[in-house]
Each structure stands twice: as structure tokens, then as C-alpha cells.
CSV table of C-alpha atoms and ligand atoms in Angstrom, one decimal:
chain,number,residue,atom,x,y,z
A,1,MET,CA,-74.2,-24.2,-11.0
A,2,ALA,CA,-76.4,-21.6,-9.6
A,3,GLY,CA,-75.1,-18.0,-10.1
A,4,GLU,CA,-72.4,-19.0,-12.7
A,5,GLY,CA,-72.2,-16.6,-15.5
A,6,ARG,CA,-73.9,-13.9,-13.6
A,7,PRO,CA,-71.9,-10.7,-13.0
A,8,ARG,CA,-70.4,-10.3,-9.6
A,9,ALA,CA,-71.3,-7.4,-7.4
A,10,ALA,CA,-69.2,-4.3,-8.0
A,11,GLU,CA,-66.2,-3.8,-5.8
A,12,ARG,CA,-64.5,-0.6,-4.9
A,13,VAL,CA,-61.1,-0.7,-6.5
A,14,SER,CA,-58.2,1.7,-6.2
A,15,LEU,CA,-57.5,3.5,-9.4
A,16,SER,CA,-53.9,4.1,-8.3
A,17,ALA,CA,-51.3,3.2,-10.9
A,18,GLY,CA,-48.1,4.4,-9.3
A,19,THR,CA,-47.2,7.3,-7.1
A,20,HIS,CA,-45.0,9.4,-9.2
A,21,MET,CA,-47.6,12.2,-9.4
A,22,ARG,CA,-48.8,11.8,-5.8
A,23,GLY,CA,-50.0,15.1,-4.5
A,24,LYS,CA,-49.1,17.1,-7.6
A,25,ARG,CA,-51.7,19.7,-8.4
A,26,ILE,CA,-52.3,19.9,-12.1
A,27,LEU,CA,-54.6,22.4,-13.7
A,28,LEU,CA,-55.7,21.1,-17.1
A,29,GLY,CA,-57.0,23.6,-19.7
A,30,VAL,CA,-58.9,21.9,-22.5
A,31,THR,CA,-59.4,23.9,-25.7
A,32,GLY,CA,-61.5,23.3,-28.8
A,33,GLY,CA,-60.3,20.5,-31.1
A,34,ILE,CA,-61.3,17.0,-32.0
A,35,ALA,CA,-58.5,15.7,-29.7
A,36,ALA,CA,-60.4,17.1,-26.7
A,37,TYR,CA,-62.0,13.7,-26.2
A,38,LYS,CA,-58.5,12.3,-25.6
A,39,SER,CA,-58.0,14.6,-22.6
A,40,ALA,CA,-60.6,12.5,-20.7
A,41,TYR,CA,-58.2,9.6,-20.9
A,42,LEU,CA,-55.3,11.8,-20.0
A,43,VAL,CA,-57.1,13.0,-16.9
A,44,ARG,CA,-57.9,9.5,-15.9
A,45,GLU,CA,-54.3,8.5,-16.2
A,46,LEU,CA,-53.1,11.5,-14.2
A,47,VAL,CA,-55.5,10.8,-11.5
A,48,ARG,CA,-54.4,7.2,-11.5
A,49,ALA,CA,-50.9,8.3,-11.1
A,50,GLY,CA,-51.9,10.2,-7.9
A,51,ALA,CA,-52.3,13.7,-9.2
A,52,ASP,CA,-54.9,16.1,-8.0
A,53,VAL,CA,-56.5,17.4,-11.3
A,54,ARG,CA,-58.8,20.3,-11.9
A,55,VAL,CA,-60.2,21.1,-15.4
A,56,VAL,CA,-61.2,24.3,-17.1
A,57,MET,CA,-62.5,24.3,-20.6
A,58,THR,CA,-63.0,26.8,-23.4
A,59,GLU,CA,-66.5,27.1,-24.8
A,60,ALA,CA,-65.3,25.5,-28.1
A,61,ALA,CA,-64.0,22.5,-26.1
A,62,THR,CA,-67.4,21.9,-24.7
A,63,GLU,CA,-68.6,21.4,-28.3
A,64,PHE,CA,-66.3,18.3,-28.5
A,65,ILE,CA,-66.7,16.9,-25.0
A,66,ALA,CA,-69.0,17.5,-22.1
A,67,PRO,CA,-67.7,19.1,-18.9
A,68,LEU,CA,-69.6,16.3,-17.0
A,69,THR,CA,-67.0,13.8,-18.3
A,70,PHE,CA,-64.2,15.7,-16.6
A,71,SER,CA,-66.2,16.4,-13.5
A,72,ALA,CA,-66.9,12.7,-13.1
A,73,LEU,CA,-63.2,11.8,-13.6
A,74,THR,CA,-61.9,14.4,-11.2
A,75,LYS,CA,-64.8,14.5,-8.8
A,76,GLN,CA,-64.5,18.3,-9.0
A,77,PRO,CA,-66.5,21.1,-10.6
A,78,VAL,CA,-65.3,22.0,-14.1
A,79,GLY,CA,-65.0,25.7,-15.1
A,80,THR,CA,-66.2,26.6,-18.5
A,81,ASP,CA,-67.5,30.1,-18.4
A,82,LEU,CA,-65.9,33.2,-16.9
A,83,TRP,CA,-69.2,34.9,-16.5
A,84,SER,CA,-71.4,32.1,-15.2
A,85,ARG,CA,-73.5,33.1,-12.1
A,86,ASP,CA,-74.9,31.3,-9.1
A,87,GLN,CA,-78.6,31.4,-9.8
A,88,ALA,CA,-79.5,31.9,-6.2
A,89,THR,CA,-77.1,34.6,-5.2
A,90,GLY,CA,-76.2,36.1,-8.6
A,91,SER,CA,-72.5,36.0,-7.7
A,92,ALA,CA,-70.0,35.1,-10.4
A,93,ILE,CA,-69.0,31.4,-10.3
A,94,GLY,CA,-66.6,31.6,-13.1
A,95,THR,CA,-64.3,34.1,-11.5
A,96,ARG,CA,-64.0,32.0,-8.4
A,97,HIS,CA,-61.9,29.6,-10.5
A,98,ILE,CA,-59.1,32.2,-10.6
A,99,HIS,CA,-57.6,30.8,-7.4
A,100,LEU,CA,-56.6,27.7,-9.4
A,101,ALA,CA,-53.8,29.8,-10.9
A,102,THR,CA,-52.1,29.9,-7.5
A,103,TRP,CA,-53.4,26.5,-6.4
A,104,CYS,CA,-51.7,24.5,-9.1
A,105,ASP,CA,-48.1,23.2,-9.3
A,106,CYS,CA,-48.4,23.5,-13.1
A,107,MET,CA,-50.9,24.3,-15.8
A,108,LEU,CA,-51.2,22.0,-18.7
A,109,ILE,CA,-53.1,23.0,-21.8
A,110,ALA,CA,-53.9,19.9,-23.8
A,111,PRO,CA,-55.1,20.0,-26.5
A,112,ALA,CA,-53.9,23.6,-27.1
A,113,SER,CA,-55.6,24.9,-30.3
A,114,ALA,CA,-54.0,27.3,-32.7
A,115,ASN,CA,-56.5,30.0,-31.5
A,116,THR,CA,-55.5,29.5,-27.8
A,117,LEU,CA,-51.7,29.5,-28.7
A,118,ALA,CA,-52.2,32.8,-30.5
A,119,LYS,CA,-54.0,34.3,-27.6
A,120,LEU,CA,-51.3,33.1,-25.1
A,121,ALA,CA,-48.6,34.6,-27.3
A,122,HIS,CA,-50.3,37.9,-27.1
A,123,GLY,CA,-51.5,37.8,-23.6
A,124,LEU,CA,-55.2,37.8,-24.4
A,125,SER,CA,-57.5,36.6,-21.6
A,126,ASP,CA,-61.0,36.3,-22.8
A,127,ASN,CA,-62.0,32.9,-21.3
A,128,LEU,CA,-61.1,30.8,-18.2
A,129,VAL,CA,-58.2,28.9,-19.8
A,130,THR,CA,-56.4,32.1,-21.1
A,131,VAL,CA,-57.2,34.0,-17.9
A,132,LEU,CA,-55.7,31.3,-15.8
A,133,ALA,CA,-52.7,30.8,-18.1
A,134,LEU,CA,-52.0,34.6,-17.8
A,135,ALA,CA,-52.4,34.6,-14.0
A,136,CYS,CA,-50.3,31.5,-13.4
A,137,ARG,CA,-46.7,32.0,-12.2
A,138,LYS,CA,-46.0,28.2,-12.1
A,139,PRO,CA,-44.9,26.3,-15.2
A,140,VAL,CA,-47.4,26.4,-18.0
A,141,ILE,CA,-47.1,23.6,-20.6
A,142,VAL,CA,-48.9,23.5,-23.9
A,143,ALA,CA,-49.5,20.6,-26.2
A,144,PRO,CA,-50.2,22.2,-29.6
A,145,THR,CA,-52.8,20.0,-31.3
A,146,MET,CA,-54.6,20.8,-34.6
A,147,ASP,CA,-54.8,19.9,-38.2
A,148,ALA,CA,-51.3,19.5,-39.8
A,149,ASP,CA,-51.7,22.6,-42.1
A,150,MET,CA,-52.8,24.8,-39.2
A,151,PHE,CA,-49.8,23.6,-37.1
A,152,LEU,CA,-47.4,24.2,-39.9
A,153,ASN,CA,-48.8,27.7,-40.7
A,154,GLU,CA,-46.2,30.4,-40.1
A,155,ALA,CA,-48.4,32.2,-37.6
A,156,THR,CA,-48.8,29.2,-35.4
A,157,GLN,CA,-45.1,28.4,-35.6
A,158,HIS,CA,-44.3,31.9,-34.7
A,159,ASN,CA,-46.6,31.8,-31.7
A,160,ILE,CA,-45.1,28.6,-30.5
A,161,ALA,CA,-41.6,30.0,-30.8
A,162,VAL,CA,-42.7,33.1,-28.8
A,163,LEU,CA,-44.1,30.9,-26.0
A,164,ARG,CA,-41.0,28.7,-26.0
A,165,GLU,CA,-38.8,31.7,-25.7
A,166,ARG,CA,-40.8,33.0,-22.8
A,167,GLY,CA,-40.3,29.7,-21.0
A,168,PHE,CA,-43.6,27.9,-21.7
A,169,GLY,CA,-43.2,24.1,-21.9
A,170,VAL,CA,-44.1,22.9,-25.4
A,171,ILE,CA,-44.9,19.2,-25.9
A,172,PRO,CA,-44.3,18.7,-29.6
A,173,PRO,CA,-47.3,17.1,-31.3
A,174,ALA,CA,-47.2,13.6,-32.7
A,175,GLU,CA,-47.3,12.9,-36.5
A,176,GLY,CA,-50.0,10.9,-38.1
A,177,GLU,CA,-53.3,10.9,-39.7
A,178,HIS,CA,-55.8,13.6,-38.8
A,179,ALA,CA,-59.6,13.6,-38.6
A,180,SER,CA,-59.5,15.7,-41.8
A,181,GLY,CA,-57.6,13.0,-43.7
A,182,LEU,CA,-54.4,15.0,-43.8
A,183,TYR,CA,-51.2,13.3,-42.7
A,184,GLY,CA,-48.6,15.2,-40.7
A,185,PRO,CA,-47.8,16.8,-37.3
A,186,GLY,CA,-50.5,18.1,-35.0
A,187,ARG,CA,-51.9,15.1,-33.2
A,188,LEU,CA,-52.1,15.0,-29.4
A,189,PRO,CA,-49.1,13.0,-28.2
A,190,GLU,CA,-49.8,9.7,-26.4
A,191,VAL,CA,-50.7,10.0,-22.7
A,192,GLU,CA,-47.4,8.3,-21.8
A,193,VAL,CA,-45.5,11.1,-23.6
A,194,ILE,CA,-47.4,13.8,-21.8
A,195,ARG,CA,-47.0,12.1,-18.5
A,196,ALA,CA,-43.3,11.6,-19.0
A,197,PHE,CA,-43.0,15.3,-19.9
A,198,LEU,CA,-44.8,16.3,-16.6
A,199,LYS,CA,-42.7,13.9,-14.6
A,200,LYS,CA,-39.5,15.4,-16.0
A,201,LEU,CA,-40.8,18.8,-15.2
A,202,PHE,CA,-41.6,17.9,-11.6
A,203,ASP,CA,-38.2,16.2,-11.1
A,204,ARG,CA,-36.5,19.3,-12.5
A,205,THR,CA,-38.4,22.0,-10.7
A,206,ALA,CA,-36.9,21.3,-7.4
A,207,GLU,CA,-36.9,25.0,-6.8
A,208,ASP,CA,-33.4,24.7,-5.5
A,209,LEU,CA,-32.7,28.4,-6.0
A,210,ARG,CA,-35.9,29.4,-4.4
A,211,LYS,CA,-35.9,33.1,-3.4
A,212,VAL,CA,-32.2,33.5,-4.4
A,213,LYS,CA,-31.8,37.0,-5.7
A,214,MET,CA,-29.9,36.9,-9.0
A,215,LEU,CA,-28.8,39.5,-11.4
A,216,VAL,CA,-28.1,38.5,-15.0
A,217,THR,CA,-26.8,40.7,-17.8
A,218,ALA,CA,-27.2,39.8,-21.4
A,219,GLY,CA,-26.8,40.9,-25.0
A,220,PRO,CA,-24.4,43.3,-26.6
A,221,THR,CA,-24.2,47.1,-26.0
A,222,HIS,CA,-24.5,49.7,-28.6
A,223,GLU,CA,-22.0,52.5,-28.4
A,224,PRO,CA,-23.1,55.5,-30.5
A,225,ILE,CA,-20.9,57.1,-33.2
A,226,ASP,CA,-23.6,59.6,-34.0
A,227,PRO,CA,-27.4,59.6,-33.6
A,228,VAL,CA,-27.9,56.9,-36.2
A,229,ARG,CA,-24.7,54.7,-36.1
A,230,TYR,CA,-23.1,52.6,-33.4
A,231,ILE,CA,-20.4,50.1,-32.6
A,232,SER,CA,-21.5,46.7,-31.3
A,233,ASN,CA,-20.8,43.0,-31.5
A,234,ARG,CA,-22.6,39.9,-32.6
A,235,SER,CA,-24.1,38.9,-29.3
A,236,SER,CA,-27.7,37.8,-29.6
A,237,GLY,CA,-28.4,37.7,-25.8
A,238,LYS,CA,-29.6,34.0,-26.0
A,239,MET,CA,-27.1,32.7,-23.4
A,240,GLY,CA,-28.0,35.4,-20.8
A,241,PHE,CA,-31.7,35.0,-21.4
A,242,ALA,CA,-31.4,31.2,-21.1
A,243,LEU,CA,-29.6,31.7,-17.7
A,244,ALA,CA,-32.3,34.1,-16.5
A,245,LEU,CA,-35.1,31.7,-17.6
A,246,ALA,CA,-33.5,28.7,-16.0
A,247,ALA,CA,-32.9,30.5,-12.8
A,248,ALA,CA,-36.5,31.8,-12.6
A,249,GLN,CA,-37.7,28.2,-13.3
A,250,ARG,CA,-35.6,27.1,-10.3
A,251,GLY,CA,-37.3,29.6,-8.1
A,252,ALA,CA,-34.7,32.5,-8.2
A,253,GLU,CA,-35.9,36.1,-8.2
A,254,VAL,CA,-34.2,37.2,-11.3
A,255,THR,CA,-33.4,40.7,-12.6
A,256,LEU,CA,-32.2,40.8,-16.2
A,257,VAL,CA,-30.3,43.8,-17.5
A,258,THR,CA,-30.0,43.5,-21.2
A,259,GLY,CA,-28.6,45.4,-24.1
A,260,PRO,CA,-30.5,45.7,-27.3
A,261,VAL,CA,-31.8,42.2,-28.4
A,262,SER,CA,-34.8,40.9,-30.1
A,263,LEU,CA,-35.8,38.2,-27.5
A,264,GLU,CA,-39.0,37.7,-25.5
A,265,THR,CA,-38.8,38.3,-21.8
A,266,PRO,CA,-38.7,35.0,-19.9
A,267,ARG,CA,-41.7,34.4,-17.6
A,268,ASN,CA,-41.3,35.7,-14.0
A,269,VAL,CA,-38.2,37.7,-14.8
A,270,LYS,CA,-37.8,41.4,-14.2
A,271,ARG,CA,-36.2,43.0,-17.3
A,272,ILE,CA,-34.3,46.3,-17.5
A,273,ASP,CA,-33.4,47.4,-21.0
A,274,VAL,CA,-30.2,49.4,-21.6
A,275,GLU,CA,-28.2,50.6,-24.6
A,276,THR,CA,-24.6,51.4,-23.8
A,277,ALA,CA,-22.0,50.0,-21.5
A,278,GLU,CA,-22.4,53.2,-19.3
A,279,HIS,CA,-26.1,52.5,-19.1
A,280,MET,CA,-25.5,48.9,-18.2
A,281,ARG,CA,-23.0,49.9,-15.5
A,282,ALA,CA,-25.5,52.3,-14.0
A,283,ALA,CA,-28.4,49.7,-14.0
A,284,VAL,CA,-26.2,47.0,-12.6
A,285,VAL,CA,-24.6,49.1,-9.8
A,286,LYS,CA,-28.1,50.2,-8.7
A,287,VAL,CA,-29.3,46.7,-7.9
A,288,ALA,CA,-26.0,44.9,-7.3
A,289,ARG,CA,-26.0,45.3,-3.5
A,290,GLN,CA,-29.3,43.3,-3.1
A,291,GLN,CA,-28.0,40.3,-5.1
A,292,ARG,CA,-26.8,36.9,-3.9
A,293,VAL,CA,-25.6,36.0,-7.4
A,294,ILE,CA,-24.5,38.2,-10.2
A,295,ALA,CA,-23.8,36.6,-13.6
A,296,MET,CA,-22.4,38.9,-16.3
A,297,ALA,CA,-23.3,37.2,-19.5
A,298,ALA,CA,-23.4,40.4,-21.5
A,299,ALA,CA,-20.9,41.0,-24.3
A,300,VAL,CA,-20.2,44.5,-23.2
A,301,ALA,CA,-18.4,46.6,-25.8
A,302,ASP,CA,-14.8,47.2,-24.7
A,303,TYR,CA,-14.5,50.4,-26.6
A,304,ALA,CA,-16.8,53.2,-27.4
A,305,PRO,CA,-16.4,56.4,-29.6
A,306,ALA,CA,-14.7,59.0,-27.4
A,307,LEU,CA,-16.8,61.8,-28.7
A,308,PRO,CA,-20.1,60.7,-30.3
A,309,ALA,CA,-21.3,63.4,-32.7
A,310,ASP,CA,-24.7,64.9,-31.9
A,311,ARG,CA,-25.6,65.1,-35.6
A,312,LYS,CA,-25.3,62.5,-38.3
A,313,ILE,CA,-21.7,62.6,-39.6
A,314,LYS,CA,-21.9,63.6,-43.3
A,315,LYS,CA,-20.4,61.2,-45.8
A,316,ASP,CA,-18.8,64.0,-47.9
A,317,GLY,CA,-16.1,66.1,-46.5
A,318,GLN,CA,-14.4,63.1,-44.9
A,319,ASN,CA,-11.7,62.8,-47.6
A,320,GLY,CA,-12.8,59.2,-48.4
A,321,GLY,CA,-12.5,58.0,-44.8
A,322,LEU,CA,-13.4,58.6,-41.2
A,323,GLU,CA,-11.2,58.3,-38.2
A,324,LEU,CA,-12.8,57.5,-34.9
A,325,THR,CA,-11.1,57.9,-31.6
A,326,LEU,CA,-12.2,55.1,-29.1
A,327,LYS,CA,-12.1,55.1,-25.4
A,328,SER,CA,-12.4,52.2,-23.0
A,329,THR,CA,-15.8,51.5,-21.5
A,330,PRO,CA,-16.1,50.9,-17.8
A,331,ASP,CA,-15.2,47.3,-16.8
A,332,ILE,CA,-18.4,46.5,-14.9
A,333,LEU,CA,-17.3,43.1,-13.8
A,334,GLY,CA,-13.9,44.4,-12.7
A,335,GLU,CA,-15.7,47.0,-10.5
A,336,LEU,CA,-18.1,44.4,-9.1
A,337,GLY,CA,-15.1,42.2,-8.3
A,338,ARG,CA,-13.3,45.0,-6.5
A,339,LYS,CA,-16.3,45.9,-4.4
A,340,LYS,CA,-17.5,42.3,-3.9
A,341,ARG,CA,-19.1,41.8,-0.5
A,342,LYS,CA,-19.0,38.5,1.4
A,343,GLY,CA,-21.8,36.2,0.4
A,344,THR,CA,-22.0,37.6,-3.2
A,345,LEU,CA,-21.3,35.1,-5.9
A,346,LEU,CA,-19.8,36.6,-9.0
A,347,VAL,CA,-19.9,34.9,-12.3
A,348,GLY,CA,-18.1,36.1,-15.4
A,349,PHE,CA,-18.1,35.0,-19.0
A,350,ALA,CA,-15.2,34.9,-21.4
A,351,LEU,CA,-14.8,34.3,-25.1
A,352,GLU,CA,-11.4,33.4,-26.3
A,353,THR,CA,-10.2,32.3,-29.6
A,354,ASN,CA,-6.9,30.9,-28.2
A,355,ASP,CA,-5.4,29.8,-24.9
A,356,GLY,CA,-8.9,29.8,-23.5
A,357,VAL,CA,-8.5,28.0,-20.2
A,358,SER,CA,-5.4,29.7,-19.0
A,359,ASN,CA,-6.7,33.1,-20.0
A,360,ALA,CA,-10.0,32.4,-18.3
A,361,LYS,CA,-8.3,31.2,-15.1
A,362,GLU,CA,-6.2,34.4,-15.0
A,363,LYS,CA,-9.3,36.5,-15.4
A,364,LEU,CA,-11.1,34.5,-12.6
A,365,SER,CA,-8.4,35.5,-10.1
A,366,LYS,CA,-7.7,39.0,-11.5
A,367,LYS,CA,-11.3,40.0,-11.4
A,368,ASN,CA,-12.0,38.3,-8.1
A,369,LEU,CA,-14.7,36.0,-9.6
A,370,ASP,CA,-16.1,32.8,-8.2
A,371,VAL,CA,-16.9,31.2,-11.5
A,372,ILE,CA,-16.0,32.0,-15.1
A,373,VAL,CA,-17.7,30.4,-18.1
A,374,LEU,CA,-15.4,30.1,-21.1
A,375,ASN,CA,-17.1,30.1,-24.5
A,376,ALA,CA,-15.1,28.0,-26.9
A,377,TYR,CA,-15.3,30.1,-30.0
A,378,THR,CA,-14.6,27.9,-33.1
A,379,ALA,CA,-16.1,27.4,-36.5
A,380,GLN,CA,-18.2,24.5,-35.0
A,381,ASN,CA,-19.3,26.6,-32.1
A,382,PRO,CA,-20.0,30.1,-33.3
A,383,VAL,CA,-21.5,31.1,-29.9
A,384,PHE,CA,-23.3,34.2,-31.1
A,385,GLY,CA,-26.8,33.7,-32.3
A,386,SER,CA,-26.7,29.9,-32.0
A,387,ASP,CA,-29.1,27.9,-29.8
A,388,ARG,CA,-26.3,25.7,-28.7
A,389,ASN,CA,-23.0,26.4,-27.0
A,390,THR,CA,-19.9,24.6,-25.9
A,391,VAL,CA,-18.4,25.9,-22.7
A,392,THR,CA,-16.0,25.1,-19.9
A,393,ILE,CA,-17.1,26.1,-16.4
A,394,ILE,CA,-14.2,27.1,-14.3
A,395,ASP,CA,-14.1,27.9,-10.5
A,396,ARG,CA,-11.3,28.1,-8.0
A,397,LYS,CA,-11.3,24.3,-7.5
A,398,GLY,CA,-11.3,23.1,-11.0
A,399,GLU,CA,-12.9,23.1,-14.4
A,400,GLU,CA,-15.6,21.2,-16.2
A,401,GLU,CA,-15.6,21.0,-19.9
A,402,LEU,CA,-19.1,20.4,-21.3
A,403,PRO,CA,-20.1,19.0,-24.7
A,404,SER,CA,-22.1,21.0,-27.2
A,405,LEU,CA,-25.5,21.6,-25.5
A,406,GLU,CA,-28.7,23.6,-25.9
A,407,LYS,CA,-28.1,27.0,-24.2
A,408,ILE,CA,-30.9,26.3,-21.7
A,409,GLU,CA,-29.1,23.1,-20.7
A,410,VAL,CA,-25.8,25.0,-20.5
A,411,ALA,CA,-27.6,27.5,-18.2
A,412,ASN,CA,-28.8,24.7,-15.9
A,413,ARG,CA,-25.2,23.3,-15.7
A,414,ILE,CA,-23.9,26.7,-14.7
A,415,LEU,CA,-26.7,27.0,-12.1
A,416,ASN,CA,-25.8,23.6,-10.8
A,417,ARG,CA,-22.3,24.9,-10.1
A,418,ILE,CA,-23.6,28.1,-8.6
A,419,ARG,CA,-25.9,26.1,-6.4
A,420,LYS,CA,-23.0,24.1,-5.0
A,421,LEU,CA,-21.1,27.2,-4.2
A,422,LEU,CA,-23.9,29.0,-2.5
B,501,C5P,O1,-12.2,40.8,-19.9
B,501,C5P,P1,-13.3,40.4,-20.7
B,501,C5P,O2,-14.0,41.5,-21.4
B,501,C5P,O3,-13.1,39.2,-21.7
B,501,C5P,O4,-14.4,39.8,-19.7
B,501,C5P,C1,-15.6,39.4,-20.1
B,501,C5P,C2,-16.5,39.5,-18.9
B,501,C5P,O5,-16.5,40.8,-18.4
B,501,C5P,C3,-18.0,39.2,-19.2
B,501,C5P,O6,-18.6,38.6,-18.1
B,501,C5P,C4,-18.6,40.6,-19.5
B,501,C5P,O7,-19.9,40.6,-19.2
B,501,C5P,C5,-17.7,41.5,-18.5
B,501,C5P,N1,-17.4,42.8,-19.0
B,501,C5P,C6,-17.8,43.9,-18.3
B,501,C5P,N2,-17.6,45.1,-18.6
B,501,C5P,C7,-16.9,45.4,-19.8
B,501,C5P,C8,-16.5,44.3,-20.6
B,501,C5P,C9,-16.8,43.0,-20.2
B,501,C5P,O8,-18.4,43.7,-17.2
B,501,C5P,N3,-16.6,46.6,-20.2
């Protein structure tokens, strides 16, 4: 039969494969690594899912895959060089890409090389990818991808931990065989895994607390005995920082007043560092009036030395011991409760070793709070320093006992409750 076996004329077909990314603006940063070639497939799938994708590359990435590939897949120009110029006018083309930082709904860096992760952790901005990551206030997600030994190196692990603490999304690498022949973690995860991560992010970032002004306190306080010694407690600040991060991710305008901790400042959060309960009170009172929500997660010291010495107290001459007179610190939450204005939502935290729920309920009404979060302090739930926590969220209508969860998840559950009460 005439024509049989001959290829048919090309038809225009829709690349669409679902709508779950319809209209989502994704800025993809591609950095140097053998897995860069896989990003082409990733782009294709994101476009098929309805996303609007723009690509920027580091110079090293262009050694592994040509910008033209991404340009053909996205039908958009691809930024590779911060300093490139329009030959006719001499104006900088590269810097025009900066608008992508505000254009996008999220920035995804995949593959994210060890080098780029190190730059991000330190805020370096020497190429288009790092400039845009630094300028972007939307979620930034990295997919660390490199040879297994580079991934497992302490420096890389530290940089990833820093980024995670600041609130970058981290897609853990897959394990398997590497181009080098090594076997281990560091491979770019399957496109499906990355796509699912993004979908979850878009589902979660409903921005349901958009523009809500929220004050969070965190950490312990240090109450000086003399210039070199102090009284404090075991609070790490992790719960308060998680609350600040989660609120900022949901669109709130967050001020974080924190005692001395060693934690990275979450992205898009205004941080104020204080030392003592008195300092914390002053910082809180100063900004309290503008807040819609105030959550006091700090473990403020209840007592402070009444008369801190202005010189180091000598060891000798104390007759083998030292007596300190302590005074009560200001009850910040109590004061906020007394002065509470209509429309302000006040959230307190409590840590009890016994009769938790009844004590917390009593505190809720005594301190004029809207919500109190009870930390269940047990051997299994040490609260302080841990990345997990078991809490009961109590308001005037009832209580919700949560299982042991990551602190960021606990934070989101607390925010869900706050959201309902707003
Ligand atoms: O009464 P209790 O100290 O257990 O209450 C704990 C709550 O009170 C926490 O939210 C904590 O931040 C706050 N607090 C305070 N000022 C203090 C002590 C605790 O605001 N001096």
C-alpha cells in the first residue's frame, strides 16, 4: 500500500501532563555537576505539569550542559553570566535577570553543588544563581548533588545544616552509584521526588498568615551573677525559632526576640538579640503594640541575682561557699496579659513536670492568654535541645494533645490553632 511505513507528518501535541503546577513560576538554578544533564528532564516535566520555568546556570554548569537545551525546553532566554552585555547597546544583560528573584514563586537549585551550597551558607553572590538565591524572599529549595565523599564531608554537611536551619528547603539526595564509581548518597533524586517536594511546598505555602504581624520570643535568658558568670536554663531556642520560621513561611511579618542561643536566623525574620529578662521585657514592650499575635516561647529565667557584682567574685574569702540572693524577674507574659488590647492574640508556653494540663489551664486564665502550649517534660521528651517535642495545645474551648513531632511541625500545628482564632 502506498505510503505505508512512511512517517506521518508531525502534529502539534500538548505537552501537558496534569495541572498541579499550573501557573506556578519556578526559577531553576543549575550548578556544575554531572547531574546537570538530568535537569533538562526535570525542566521538561515541570513544564509538562503546567509550570512556568526560567533557568539560570553557573558557568560550571554550562560545561556539563548547553544553555540552549534549557532555552529550547522553556522557550525563554537562559541566564548564565552576570556580566554579559548587549553587543549593540553595551547594557548589562545579566543583571536584567535580577527581576526573576521577585518574579518566581520559588527558586529551586538542582543540582546544587558543594561549592554553591557553601556560597549560599555564607551569603556569597558571585554568579547569577547565588545572586538570585540571595535576593529571593520566596522559598529557596536546594537539591544537594555531588560525589558521595563530597556530600558526606563535614563542611558540606555543616553548610546544609546551616541552610536548613535558616529555612531553605533541602531535598535529600538519592543513594546509588556515582559517575566516579563510588556508591553512596549524593545523586540527584528522581524527577518524581523533586516534583512531589515542590507540590507539597505549594500546597503548604498557602500564605494563610500573610501580613499578620507576629512577635515570637525564644531561648533562655542569662542573668548575671558577676561579669563572667550567670544563671540560666537549658533552653536551646529551637521551638521559638521553629515558630518564627513557620510563621514567616506562611507569610507573617515576624519579629523574633531571642535570648542567647546558637541558631541561625530564619529567612525573612527580623531578629532582636537580648540577654536578660529585663532586656527581653524592654524589647518586647517596645514592639508589642503593633502585633496581632504574640507568642512567648522563651524560657525566661524566673529569678535573677538581686545584686550582680561588677567585678568577678573571688573564689577565696567565701568560706568555702557563696550565698546568692535572688529576686524575681519581671513576668513579661503576665504584663502583656494585663495590658492586652482587643484583637491581640496572646500565646504562652508552659513546662510542667506534673499536673500539666490543669496547671496550664489555670495559667491560661490567670495570665489572660488565648492559647497555652504545654510541653510534656518527661525522660522520653526532654524538650530542651531536642529537634522533636510533644505538646498539648490548650485554648479556652479545649485541648489538643499532639504526638511527638518535629518542632517545625509542632510550630505549624500551633499556627493552625492561631489561624482559627484570628
Ligand atoms: O508561669 P510560667 O513561667 O511557667 O509561664 C511560662 C510562660 O511565661 C512562657 O510563655 C514564658 O515565655 C513566660 N514568661 C515570661 N516572663 C517570665 C517568665 C516566664 O513572660 N519572667
